[in-house]
PDB file of C-alpha atoms in Angstrom:
ATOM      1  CA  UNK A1397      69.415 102.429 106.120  1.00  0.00           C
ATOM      2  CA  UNK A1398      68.535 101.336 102.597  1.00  0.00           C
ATOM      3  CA  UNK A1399      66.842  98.118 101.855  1.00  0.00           C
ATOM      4  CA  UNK A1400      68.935  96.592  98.992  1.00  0.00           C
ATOM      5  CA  UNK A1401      67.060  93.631  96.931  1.00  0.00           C
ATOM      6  CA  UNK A1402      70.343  90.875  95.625  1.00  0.00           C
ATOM      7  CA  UNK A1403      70.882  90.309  91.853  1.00  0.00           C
ATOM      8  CA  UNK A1404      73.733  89.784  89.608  1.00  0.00           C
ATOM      9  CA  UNK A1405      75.522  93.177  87.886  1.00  0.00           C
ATOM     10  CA  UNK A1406      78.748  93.789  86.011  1.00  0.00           C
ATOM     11  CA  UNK A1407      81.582  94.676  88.318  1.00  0.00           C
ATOM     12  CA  UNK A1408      84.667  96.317  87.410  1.00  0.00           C
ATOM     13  CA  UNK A1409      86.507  98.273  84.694  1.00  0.00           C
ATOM     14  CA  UNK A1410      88.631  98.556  81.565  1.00  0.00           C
ATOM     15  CA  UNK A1411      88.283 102.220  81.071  1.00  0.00           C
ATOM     16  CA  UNK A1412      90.483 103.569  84.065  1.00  0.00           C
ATOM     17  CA  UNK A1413      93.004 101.395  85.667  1.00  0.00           C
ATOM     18  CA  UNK A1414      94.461  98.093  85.544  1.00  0.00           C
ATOM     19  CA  UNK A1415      93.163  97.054  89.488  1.00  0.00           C
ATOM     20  CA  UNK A1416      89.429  97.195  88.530  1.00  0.00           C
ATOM     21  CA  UNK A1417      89.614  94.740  85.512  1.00  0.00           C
ATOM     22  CA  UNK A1418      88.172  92.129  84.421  1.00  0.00           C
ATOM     23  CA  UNK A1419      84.528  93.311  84.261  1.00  0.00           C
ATOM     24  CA  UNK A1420      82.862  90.508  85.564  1.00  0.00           C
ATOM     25  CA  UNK A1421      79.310  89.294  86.717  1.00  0.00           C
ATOM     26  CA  UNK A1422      79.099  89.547  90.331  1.00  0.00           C
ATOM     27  CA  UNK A1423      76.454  88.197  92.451  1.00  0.00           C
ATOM     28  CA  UNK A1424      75.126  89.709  95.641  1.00  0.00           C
ATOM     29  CA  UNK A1425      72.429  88.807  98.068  1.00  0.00           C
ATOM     30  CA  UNK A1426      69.745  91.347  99.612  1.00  0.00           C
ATOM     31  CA  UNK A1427      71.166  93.804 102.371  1.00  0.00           C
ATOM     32  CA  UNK A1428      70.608  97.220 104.104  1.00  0.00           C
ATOM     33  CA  UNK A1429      73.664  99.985 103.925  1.00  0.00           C
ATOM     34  CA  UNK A1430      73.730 103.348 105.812  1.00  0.00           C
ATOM     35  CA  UNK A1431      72.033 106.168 103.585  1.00  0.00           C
ATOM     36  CA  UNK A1432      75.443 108.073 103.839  1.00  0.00           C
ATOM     37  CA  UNK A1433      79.054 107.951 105.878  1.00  0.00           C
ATOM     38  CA  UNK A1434      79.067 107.516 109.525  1.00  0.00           C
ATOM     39  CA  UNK A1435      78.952 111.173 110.707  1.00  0.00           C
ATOM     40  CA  UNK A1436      81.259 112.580 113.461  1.00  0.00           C
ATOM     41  CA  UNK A1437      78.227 113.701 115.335  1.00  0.00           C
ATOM     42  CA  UNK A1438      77.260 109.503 115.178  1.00  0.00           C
ATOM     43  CA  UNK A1439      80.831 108.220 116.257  1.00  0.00           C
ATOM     44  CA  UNK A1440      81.236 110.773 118.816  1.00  0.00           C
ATOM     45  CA  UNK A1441      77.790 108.726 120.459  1.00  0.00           C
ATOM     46  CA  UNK A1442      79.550 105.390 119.517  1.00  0.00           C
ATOM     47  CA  UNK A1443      82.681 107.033 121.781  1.00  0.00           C
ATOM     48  CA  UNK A1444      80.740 108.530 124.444  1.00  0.00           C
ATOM     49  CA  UNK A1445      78.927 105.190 125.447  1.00  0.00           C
ATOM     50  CA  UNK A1446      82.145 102.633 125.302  1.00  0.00           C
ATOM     51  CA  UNK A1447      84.999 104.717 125.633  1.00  0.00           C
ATOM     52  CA  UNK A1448      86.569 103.405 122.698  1.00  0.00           C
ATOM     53  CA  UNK A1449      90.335 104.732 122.176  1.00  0.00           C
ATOM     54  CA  UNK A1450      90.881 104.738 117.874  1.00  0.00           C
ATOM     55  CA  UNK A1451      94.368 103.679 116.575  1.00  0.00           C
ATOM     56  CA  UNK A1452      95.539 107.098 116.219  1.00  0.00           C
ATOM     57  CA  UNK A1453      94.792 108.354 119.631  1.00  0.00           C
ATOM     58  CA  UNK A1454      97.245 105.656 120.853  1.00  0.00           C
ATOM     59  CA  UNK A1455     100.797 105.517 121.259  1.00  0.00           C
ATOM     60  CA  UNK A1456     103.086 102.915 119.589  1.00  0.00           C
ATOM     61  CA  UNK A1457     104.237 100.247 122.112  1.00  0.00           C
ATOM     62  CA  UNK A1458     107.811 100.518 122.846  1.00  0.00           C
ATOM     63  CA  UNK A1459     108.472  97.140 122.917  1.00  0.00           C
ATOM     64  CA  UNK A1460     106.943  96.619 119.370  1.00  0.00           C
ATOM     65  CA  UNK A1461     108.358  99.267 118.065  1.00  0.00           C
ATOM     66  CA  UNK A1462     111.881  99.735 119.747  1.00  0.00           C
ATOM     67  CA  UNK A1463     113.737 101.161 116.593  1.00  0.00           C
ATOM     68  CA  UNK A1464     112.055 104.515 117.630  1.00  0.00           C
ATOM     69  CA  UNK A1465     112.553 107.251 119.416  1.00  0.00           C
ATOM     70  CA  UNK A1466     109.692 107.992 122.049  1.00  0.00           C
ATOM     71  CA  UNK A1467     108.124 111.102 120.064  1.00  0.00           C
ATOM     72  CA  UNK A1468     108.361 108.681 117.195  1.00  0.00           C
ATOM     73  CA  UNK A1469     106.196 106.602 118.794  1.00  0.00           C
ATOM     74  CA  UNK A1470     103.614 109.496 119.968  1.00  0.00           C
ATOM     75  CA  UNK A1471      99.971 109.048 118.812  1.00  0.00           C
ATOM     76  CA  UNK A1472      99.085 110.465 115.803  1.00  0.00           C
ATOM     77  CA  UNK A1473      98.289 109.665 112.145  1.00  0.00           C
ATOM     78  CA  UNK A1474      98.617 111.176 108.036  1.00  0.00           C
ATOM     79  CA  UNK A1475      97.374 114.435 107.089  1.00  0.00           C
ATOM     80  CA  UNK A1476      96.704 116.088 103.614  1.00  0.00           C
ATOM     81  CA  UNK A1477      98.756 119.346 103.360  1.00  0.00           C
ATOM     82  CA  UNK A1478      98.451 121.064  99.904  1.00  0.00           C
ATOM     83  CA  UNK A1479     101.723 122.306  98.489  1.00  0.00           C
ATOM     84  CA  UNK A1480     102.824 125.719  97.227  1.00  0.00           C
ATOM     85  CA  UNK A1481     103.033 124.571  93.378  1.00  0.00           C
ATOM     86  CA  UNK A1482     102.926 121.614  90.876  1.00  0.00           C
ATOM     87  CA  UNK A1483     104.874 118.575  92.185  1.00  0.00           C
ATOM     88  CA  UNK A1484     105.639 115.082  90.726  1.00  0.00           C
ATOM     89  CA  UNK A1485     102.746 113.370  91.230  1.00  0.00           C
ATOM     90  CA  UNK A1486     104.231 110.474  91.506  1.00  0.00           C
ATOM     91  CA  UNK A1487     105.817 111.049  94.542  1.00  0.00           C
ATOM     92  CA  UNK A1488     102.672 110.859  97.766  1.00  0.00           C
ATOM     93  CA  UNK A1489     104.934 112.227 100.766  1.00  0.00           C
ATOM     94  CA  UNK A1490     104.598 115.699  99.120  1.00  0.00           C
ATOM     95  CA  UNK A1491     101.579 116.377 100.506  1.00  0.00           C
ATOM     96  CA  UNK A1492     101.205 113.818 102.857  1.00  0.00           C
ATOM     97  CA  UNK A1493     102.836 114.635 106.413  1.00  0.00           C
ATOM     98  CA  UNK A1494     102.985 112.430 109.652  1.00  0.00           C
ATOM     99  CA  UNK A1495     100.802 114.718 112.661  1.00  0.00           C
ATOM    100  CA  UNK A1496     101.498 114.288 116.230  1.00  0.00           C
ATOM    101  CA  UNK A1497      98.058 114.237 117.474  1.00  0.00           C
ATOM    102  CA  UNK A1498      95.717 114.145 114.479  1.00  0.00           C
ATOM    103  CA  UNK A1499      92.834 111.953 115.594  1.00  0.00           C
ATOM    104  CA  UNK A1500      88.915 112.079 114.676  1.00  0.00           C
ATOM    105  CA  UNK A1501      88.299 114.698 117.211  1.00  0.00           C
ATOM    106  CA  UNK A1502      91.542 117.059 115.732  1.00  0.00           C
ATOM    107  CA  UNK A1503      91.530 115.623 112.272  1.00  0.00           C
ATOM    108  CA  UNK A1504      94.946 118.121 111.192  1.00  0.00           C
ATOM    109  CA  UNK A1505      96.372 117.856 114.769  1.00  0.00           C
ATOM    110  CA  UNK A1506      96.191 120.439 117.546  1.00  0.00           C
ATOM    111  CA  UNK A1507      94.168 123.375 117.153  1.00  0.00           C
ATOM    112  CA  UNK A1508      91.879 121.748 114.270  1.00  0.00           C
ATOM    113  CA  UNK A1509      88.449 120.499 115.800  1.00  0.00           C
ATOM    114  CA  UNK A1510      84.930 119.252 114.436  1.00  0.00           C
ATOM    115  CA  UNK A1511      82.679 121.360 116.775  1.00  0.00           C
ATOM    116  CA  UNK A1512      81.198 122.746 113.172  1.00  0.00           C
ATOM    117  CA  UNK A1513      81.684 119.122 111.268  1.00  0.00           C
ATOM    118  CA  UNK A1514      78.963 117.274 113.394  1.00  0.00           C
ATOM    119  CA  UNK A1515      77.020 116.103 110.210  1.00  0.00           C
ATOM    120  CA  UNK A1516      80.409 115.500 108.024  1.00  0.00           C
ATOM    121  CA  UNK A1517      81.660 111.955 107.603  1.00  0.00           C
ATOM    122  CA  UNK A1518      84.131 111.027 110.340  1.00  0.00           C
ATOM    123  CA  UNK A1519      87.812 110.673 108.972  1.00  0.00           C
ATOM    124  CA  UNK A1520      91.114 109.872 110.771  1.00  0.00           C
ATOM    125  CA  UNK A1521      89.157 106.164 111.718  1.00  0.00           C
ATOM    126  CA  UNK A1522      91.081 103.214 111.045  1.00  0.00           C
ATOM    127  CA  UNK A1523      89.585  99.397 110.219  1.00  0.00           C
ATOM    128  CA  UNK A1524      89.922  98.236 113.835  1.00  0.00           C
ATOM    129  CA  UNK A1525      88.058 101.908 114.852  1.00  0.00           C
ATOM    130  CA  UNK A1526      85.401 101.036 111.961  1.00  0.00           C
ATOM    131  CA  UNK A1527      84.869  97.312 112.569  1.00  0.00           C
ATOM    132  CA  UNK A1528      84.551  98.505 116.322  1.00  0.00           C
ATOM    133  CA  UNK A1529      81.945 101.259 115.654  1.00  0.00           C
ATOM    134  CA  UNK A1530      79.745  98.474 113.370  1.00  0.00           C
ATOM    135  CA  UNK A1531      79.804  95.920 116.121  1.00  0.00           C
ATOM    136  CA  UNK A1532      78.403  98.040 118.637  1.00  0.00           C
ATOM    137  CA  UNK A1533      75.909  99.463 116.162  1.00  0.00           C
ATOM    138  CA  UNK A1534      74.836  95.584 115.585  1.00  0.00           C
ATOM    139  CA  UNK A1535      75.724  95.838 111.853  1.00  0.00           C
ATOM    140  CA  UNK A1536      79.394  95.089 110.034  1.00  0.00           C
ATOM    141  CA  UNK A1537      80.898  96.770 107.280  1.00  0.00           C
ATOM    142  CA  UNK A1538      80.512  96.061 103.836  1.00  0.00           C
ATOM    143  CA  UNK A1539      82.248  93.782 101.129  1.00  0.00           C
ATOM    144  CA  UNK A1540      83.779  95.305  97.892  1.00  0.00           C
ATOM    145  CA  UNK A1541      80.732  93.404  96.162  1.00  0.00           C
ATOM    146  CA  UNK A1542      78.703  95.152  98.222  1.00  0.00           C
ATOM    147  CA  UNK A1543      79.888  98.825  98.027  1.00  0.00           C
ATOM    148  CA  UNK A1544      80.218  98.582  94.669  1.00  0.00           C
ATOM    149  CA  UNK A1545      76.984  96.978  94.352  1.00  0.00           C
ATOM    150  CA  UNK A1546      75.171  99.941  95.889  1.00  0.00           C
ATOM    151  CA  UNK A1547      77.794 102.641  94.546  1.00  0.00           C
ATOM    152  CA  UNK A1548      76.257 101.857  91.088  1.00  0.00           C
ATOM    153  CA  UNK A1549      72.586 102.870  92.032  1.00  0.00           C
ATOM    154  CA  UNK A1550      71.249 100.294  89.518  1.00  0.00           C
ATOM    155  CA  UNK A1551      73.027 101.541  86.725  1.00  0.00           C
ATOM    156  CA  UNK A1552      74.624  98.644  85.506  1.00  0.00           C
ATOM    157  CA  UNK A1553      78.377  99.198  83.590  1.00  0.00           C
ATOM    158  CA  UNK A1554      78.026 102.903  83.754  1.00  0.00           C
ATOM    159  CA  UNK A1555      81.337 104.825  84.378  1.00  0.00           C
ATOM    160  CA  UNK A1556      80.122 106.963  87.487  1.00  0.00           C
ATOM    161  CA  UNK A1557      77.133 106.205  90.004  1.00  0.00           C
ATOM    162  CA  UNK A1558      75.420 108.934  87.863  1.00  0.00           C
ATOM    163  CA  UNK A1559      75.777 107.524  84.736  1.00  0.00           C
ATOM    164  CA  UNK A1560      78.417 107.885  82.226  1.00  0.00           C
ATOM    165  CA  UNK A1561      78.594 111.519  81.186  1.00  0.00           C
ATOM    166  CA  UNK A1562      82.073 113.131  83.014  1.00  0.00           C
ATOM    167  CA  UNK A1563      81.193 115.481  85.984  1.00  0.00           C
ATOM    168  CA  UNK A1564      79.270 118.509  85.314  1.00  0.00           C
ATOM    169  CA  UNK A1565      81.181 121.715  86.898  1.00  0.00           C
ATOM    170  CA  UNK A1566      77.817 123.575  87.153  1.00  0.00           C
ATOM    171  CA  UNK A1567      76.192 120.947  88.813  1.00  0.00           C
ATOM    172  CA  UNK A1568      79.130 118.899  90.440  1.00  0.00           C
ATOM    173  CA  UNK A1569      77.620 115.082  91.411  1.00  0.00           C
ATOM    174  CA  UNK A1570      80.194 114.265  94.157  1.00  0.00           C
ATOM    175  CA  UNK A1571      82.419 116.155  96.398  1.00  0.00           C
ATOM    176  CA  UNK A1572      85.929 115.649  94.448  1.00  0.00           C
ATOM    177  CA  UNK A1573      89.349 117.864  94.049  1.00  0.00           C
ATOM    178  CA  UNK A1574      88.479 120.760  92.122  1.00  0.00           C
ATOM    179  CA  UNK A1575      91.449 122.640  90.521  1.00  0.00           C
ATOM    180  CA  UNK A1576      95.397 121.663  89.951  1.00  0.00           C
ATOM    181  CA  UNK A1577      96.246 119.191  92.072  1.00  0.00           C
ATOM    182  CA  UNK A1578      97.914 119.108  94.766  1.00  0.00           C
ATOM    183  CA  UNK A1579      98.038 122.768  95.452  1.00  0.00           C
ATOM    184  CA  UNK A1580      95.267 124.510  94.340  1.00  0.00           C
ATOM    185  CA  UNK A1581      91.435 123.445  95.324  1.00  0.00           C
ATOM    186  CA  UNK A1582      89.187 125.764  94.602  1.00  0.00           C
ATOM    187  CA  UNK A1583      86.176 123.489  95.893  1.00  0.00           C
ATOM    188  CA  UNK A1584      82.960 121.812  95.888  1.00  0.00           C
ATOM    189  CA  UNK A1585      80.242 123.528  96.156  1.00  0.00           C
ATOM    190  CA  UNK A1586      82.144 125.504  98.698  1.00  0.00           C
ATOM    191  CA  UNK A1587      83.628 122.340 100.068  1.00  0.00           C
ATOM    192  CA  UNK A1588      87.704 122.222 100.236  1.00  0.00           C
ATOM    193  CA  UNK A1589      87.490 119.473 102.194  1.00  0.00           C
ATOM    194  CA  UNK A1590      84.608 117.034 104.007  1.00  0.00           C
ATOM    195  CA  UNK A1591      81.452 117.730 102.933  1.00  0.00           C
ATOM    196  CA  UNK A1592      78.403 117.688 104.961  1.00  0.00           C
ATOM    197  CA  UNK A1593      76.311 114.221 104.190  1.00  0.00           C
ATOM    198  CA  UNK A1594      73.685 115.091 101.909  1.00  0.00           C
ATOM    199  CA  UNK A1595      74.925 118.206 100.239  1.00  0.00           C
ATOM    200  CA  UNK A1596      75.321 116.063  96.609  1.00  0.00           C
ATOM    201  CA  UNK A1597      72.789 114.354  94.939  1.00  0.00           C
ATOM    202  CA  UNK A1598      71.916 110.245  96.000  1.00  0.00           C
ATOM    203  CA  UNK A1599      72.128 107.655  93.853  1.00  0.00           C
ATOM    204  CA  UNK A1600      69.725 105.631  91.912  1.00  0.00           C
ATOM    205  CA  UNK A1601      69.125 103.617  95.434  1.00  0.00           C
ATOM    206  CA  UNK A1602      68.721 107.154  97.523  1.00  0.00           C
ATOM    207  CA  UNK A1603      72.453 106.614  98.568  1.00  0.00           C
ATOM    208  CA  UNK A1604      74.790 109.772  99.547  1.00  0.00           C
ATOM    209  CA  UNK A1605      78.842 110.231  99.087  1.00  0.00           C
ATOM    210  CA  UNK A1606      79.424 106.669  97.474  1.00  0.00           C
ATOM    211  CA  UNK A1607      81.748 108.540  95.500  1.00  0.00           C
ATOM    212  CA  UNK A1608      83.221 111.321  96.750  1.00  0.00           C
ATOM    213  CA  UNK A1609      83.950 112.997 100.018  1.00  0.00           C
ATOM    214  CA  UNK A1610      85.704 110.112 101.821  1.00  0.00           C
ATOM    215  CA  UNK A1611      87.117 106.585 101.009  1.00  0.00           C
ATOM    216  CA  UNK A1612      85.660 104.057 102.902  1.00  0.00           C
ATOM    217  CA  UNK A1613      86.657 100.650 104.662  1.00  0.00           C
ATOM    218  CA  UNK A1614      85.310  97.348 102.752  1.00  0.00           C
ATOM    219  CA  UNK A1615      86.312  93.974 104.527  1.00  0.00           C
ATOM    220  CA  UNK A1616      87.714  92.674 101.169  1.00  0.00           C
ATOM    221  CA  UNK A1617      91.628  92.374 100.907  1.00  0.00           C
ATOM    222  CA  UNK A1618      92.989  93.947  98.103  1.00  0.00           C
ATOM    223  CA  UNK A1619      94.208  92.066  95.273  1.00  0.00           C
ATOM    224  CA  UNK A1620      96.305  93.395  91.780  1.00  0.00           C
ATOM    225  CA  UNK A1621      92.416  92.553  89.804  1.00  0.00           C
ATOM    226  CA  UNK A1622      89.804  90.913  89.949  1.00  0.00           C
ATOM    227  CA  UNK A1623      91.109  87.502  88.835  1.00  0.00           C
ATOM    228  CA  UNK A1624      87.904  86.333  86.174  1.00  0.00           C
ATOM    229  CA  UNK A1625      86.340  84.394  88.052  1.00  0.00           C
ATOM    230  CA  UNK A1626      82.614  84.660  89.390  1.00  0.00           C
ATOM    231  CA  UNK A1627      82.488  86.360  92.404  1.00  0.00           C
ATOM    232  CA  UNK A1628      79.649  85.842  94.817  1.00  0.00           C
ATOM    233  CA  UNK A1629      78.748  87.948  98.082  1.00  0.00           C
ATOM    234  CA  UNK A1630      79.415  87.166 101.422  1.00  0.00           C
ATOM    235  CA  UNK A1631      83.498  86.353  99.780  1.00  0.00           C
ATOM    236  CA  UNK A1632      85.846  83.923 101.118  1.00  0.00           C
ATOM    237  CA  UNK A1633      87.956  86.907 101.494  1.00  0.00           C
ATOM    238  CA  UNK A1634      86.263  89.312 103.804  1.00  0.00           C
ATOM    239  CA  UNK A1635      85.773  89.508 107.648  1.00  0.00           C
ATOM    240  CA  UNK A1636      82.369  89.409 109.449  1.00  0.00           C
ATOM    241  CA  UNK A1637      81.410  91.482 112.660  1.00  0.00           C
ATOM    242  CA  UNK A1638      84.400  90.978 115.795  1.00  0.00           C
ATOM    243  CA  UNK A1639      87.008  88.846 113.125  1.00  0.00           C
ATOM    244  CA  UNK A1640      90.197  90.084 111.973  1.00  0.00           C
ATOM    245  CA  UNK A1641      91.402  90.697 108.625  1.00  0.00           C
ATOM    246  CA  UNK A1642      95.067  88.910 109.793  1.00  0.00           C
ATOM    247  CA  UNK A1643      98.437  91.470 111.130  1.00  0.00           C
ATOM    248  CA  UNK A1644      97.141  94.982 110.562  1.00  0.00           C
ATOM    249  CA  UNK A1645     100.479  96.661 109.383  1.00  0.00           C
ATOM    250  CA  UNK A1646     100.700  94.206 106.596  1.00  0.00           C
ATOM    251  CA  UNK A1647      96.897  93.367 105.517  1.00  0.00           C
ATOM    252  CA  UNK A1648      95.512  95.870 102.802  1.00  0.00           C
ATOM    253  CA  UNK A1649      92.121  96.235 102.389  1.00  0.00           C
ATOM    254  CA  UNK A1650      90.479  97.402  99.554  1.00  0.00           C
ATOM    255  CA  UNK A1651      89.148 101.405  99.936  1.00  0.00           C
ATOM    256  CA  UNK A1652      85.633 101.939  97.550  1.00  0.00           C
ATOM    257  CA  UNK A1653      84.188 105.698  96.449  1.00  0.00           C
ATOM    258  CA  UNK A1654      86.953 108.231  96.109  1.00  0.00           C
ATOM    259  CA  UNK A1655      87.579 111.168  98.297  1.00  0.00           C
ATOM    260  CA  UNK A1656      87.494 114.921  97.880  1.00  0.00           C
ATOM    261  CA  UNK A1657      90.871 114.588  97.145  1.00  0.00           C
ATOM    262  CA  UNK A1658      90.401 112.913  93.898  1.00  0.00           C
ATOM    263  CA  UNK A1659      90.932 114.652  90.815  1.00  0.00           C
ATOM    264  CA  UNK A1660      91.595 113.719  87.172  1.00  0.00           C
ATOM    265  CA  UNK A1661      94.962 114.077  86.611  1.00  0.00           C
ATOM    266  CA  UNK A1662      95.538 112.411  89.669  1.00  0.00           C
ATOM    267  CA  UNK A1663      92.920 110.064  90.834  1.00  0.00           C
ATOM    268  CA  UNK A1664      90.117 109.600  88.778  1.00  0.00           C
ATOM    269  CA  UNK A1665      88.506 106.970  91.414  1.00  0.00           C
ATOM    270  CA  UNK A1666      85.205 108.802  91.687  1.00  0.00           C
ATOM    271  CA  UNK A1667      83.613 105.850  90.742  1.00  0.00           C
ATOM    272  CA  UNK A1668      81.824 102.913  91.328  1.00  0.00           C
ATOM    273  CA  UNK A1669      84.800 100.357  90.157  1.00  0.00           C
ATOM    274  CA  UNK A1670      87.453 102.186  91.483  1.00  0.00           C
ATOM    275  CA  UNK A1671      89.456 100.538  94.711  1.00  0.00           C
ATOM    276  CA  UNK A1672      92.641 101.949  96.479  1.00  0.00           C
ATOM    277  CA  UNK A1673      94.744  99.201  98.728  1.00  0.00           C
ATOM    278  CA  UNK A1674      94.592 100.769 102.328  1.00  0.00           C
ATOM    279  CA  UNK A1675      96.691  99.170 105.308  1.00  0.00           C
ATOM    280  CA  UNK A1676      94.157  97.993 108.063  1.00  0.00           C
ATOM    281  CA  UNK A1677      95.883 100.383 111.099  1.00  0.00           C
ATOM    282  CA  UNK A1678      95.780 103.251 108.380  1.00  0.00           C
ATOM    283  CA  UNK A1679      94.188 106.526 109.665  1.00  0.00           C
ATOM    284  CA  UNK A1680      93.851 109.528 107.490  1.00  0.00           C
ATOM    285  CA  UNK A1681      91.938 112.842 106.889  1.00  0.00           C
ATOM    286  CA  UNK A1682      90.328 111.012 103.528  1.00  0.00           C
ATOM    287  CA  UNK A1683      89.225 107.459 105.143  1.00  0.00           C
ATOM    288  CA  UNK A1684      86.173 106.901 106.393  1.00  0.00           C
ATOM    289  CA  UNK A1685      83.121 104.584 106.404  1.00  0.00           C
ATOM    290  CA  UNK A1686      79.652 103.048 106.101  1.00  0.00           C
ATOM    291  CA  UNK A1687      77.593 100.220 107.833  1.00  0.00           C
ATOM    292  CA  UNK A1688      75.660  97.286 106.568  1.00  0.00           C
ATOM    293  CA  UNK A1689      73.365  94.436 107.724  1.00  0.00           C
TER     294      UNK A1689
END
């Protein structure tokens, strides 16, 4: 982990999109975060000494959910699949499917595996599965303030964690969507996909991936901005180790960092101020996370 010292900094956007504005002074107190994502190698430790079941290895209760058909209700959770050509963007489900048995350890479903993605960030982890993971590792997860906090590596208002300059193709800062999107990736550094932690540069704070490569979980719900107002860190708003952000299916949390799967024309969230609205029992082949204390 990183020692983090507290301070004030500007937070937010009004260069990209409406959900990061107003910038704002934010105030955060000192902390330690996790040098880079929680790695599947990591989790699969967390997993082996508890047992611990995630969200999408479990099957829907019938009784909750009896509108559906029992392979309806199977375990399983979202994964990416590129399509053949351009498609509206507007329209997610195009290259989003619903996979029977995609879970941490099969992150596509049946016949994918991780036994070569030991040191790449797990994905396919929900915010009950990362809330459990920190509590057992004796730290919690972080606050927007936070993330975005240590996303910025002490440059203060700067468009990326690297600065302002836009992404440099020969000497790409952060694993993102490279290509047309969502059909055509011709990759990071080699990288469709996950990257290994520590393949891109760190941060002003010797921080890996806060943009780029995976999403991850913040215990902040998500609102439609950032209201104005000073915000201060621990907020009112976010959940400490072992509470509960309210009903799971209908609590969004906010997402920090960007994915691979961001791109430009798409989703240019590869930054510090960007946040995506996530539904806490939400598992996908994009999410995952990082600890603080």
């Amino acid at each position: 982990m990183v020692a983090l010292p507290g301070g004030n900094f500007l937070m937010g956007s009004e260069n990209f999109y409406p959900e990061e504005a107003p910038v704002h002074t934010a105030t955060v107190d000192g902390f330690e975060i996790d040098v880079h994502p929680v790695t599947n190698a990591q989790f699969n430790v967390f997993v082996e000494a508890t047992g611990y079941v995630c969200v999408a290895e479990r099957d829907l209760d019938g009784k909750e959910f009896p509108q559906l058909s029992d392979a309806e209700r199977t375990a399983g959770s979202l994964v990416f699949t590129p399509t053949e050509g351009p498609v509206d963007l507007g329209n997610w489900r195009a290259w989003w499917r619903w996979q029977p048995g995609a879970s941490w350890r099969r992150p596509s479903g049946p016949g994918s595996t991780i036994e070569s993605l030991a040191q790449h960030p797990v994905v396919q982890v929900s915010f009950e599965d990362a809330q459990a993971y920190a509590v057992w590792a004796g730290k919690r997860l972080p606050t927007e303030i936070e993330f975005e906090y240590a996303a910025r590596g002490g440059l203060d208002g700067a468009n990326y964690s690297w600065g302002d300059a836009e992404p440099d193709p020969q000497e790409l800062p952060a694993n993102t969507w490279q290509g047309n999107f969502p059909y055509c990736n011709t990759g990071a550094k080699g990288f469709a996909g996950t990257s290994a932690v520590g393949n891109f540069a760190a941060n002003g704070y010797g921080l890996y991936d806060m943009t780029g490569n995976v999403w991850e979980w913040t215990t902040s719900r998500f609102t439609a901005d950032h209201g104005g107002s000073v915000a201060t860190s621990p907020e009112g708003c976010s959940c400490g180790p072992g509470e509960s952000p309210g009903a799971g299916a209908e609590t969004r949390l906010v997402l920090k960092g960007g994915s691979h799967l961001c791109a430009p024309e798409y989703c240019h969230r590869y930054r510090p101020a960007a946040r995506s609205p996530q539904t806490a029992d939400s598992a996908t082949t994009h999410i995952g996370f990082r600890c603080v204390k």
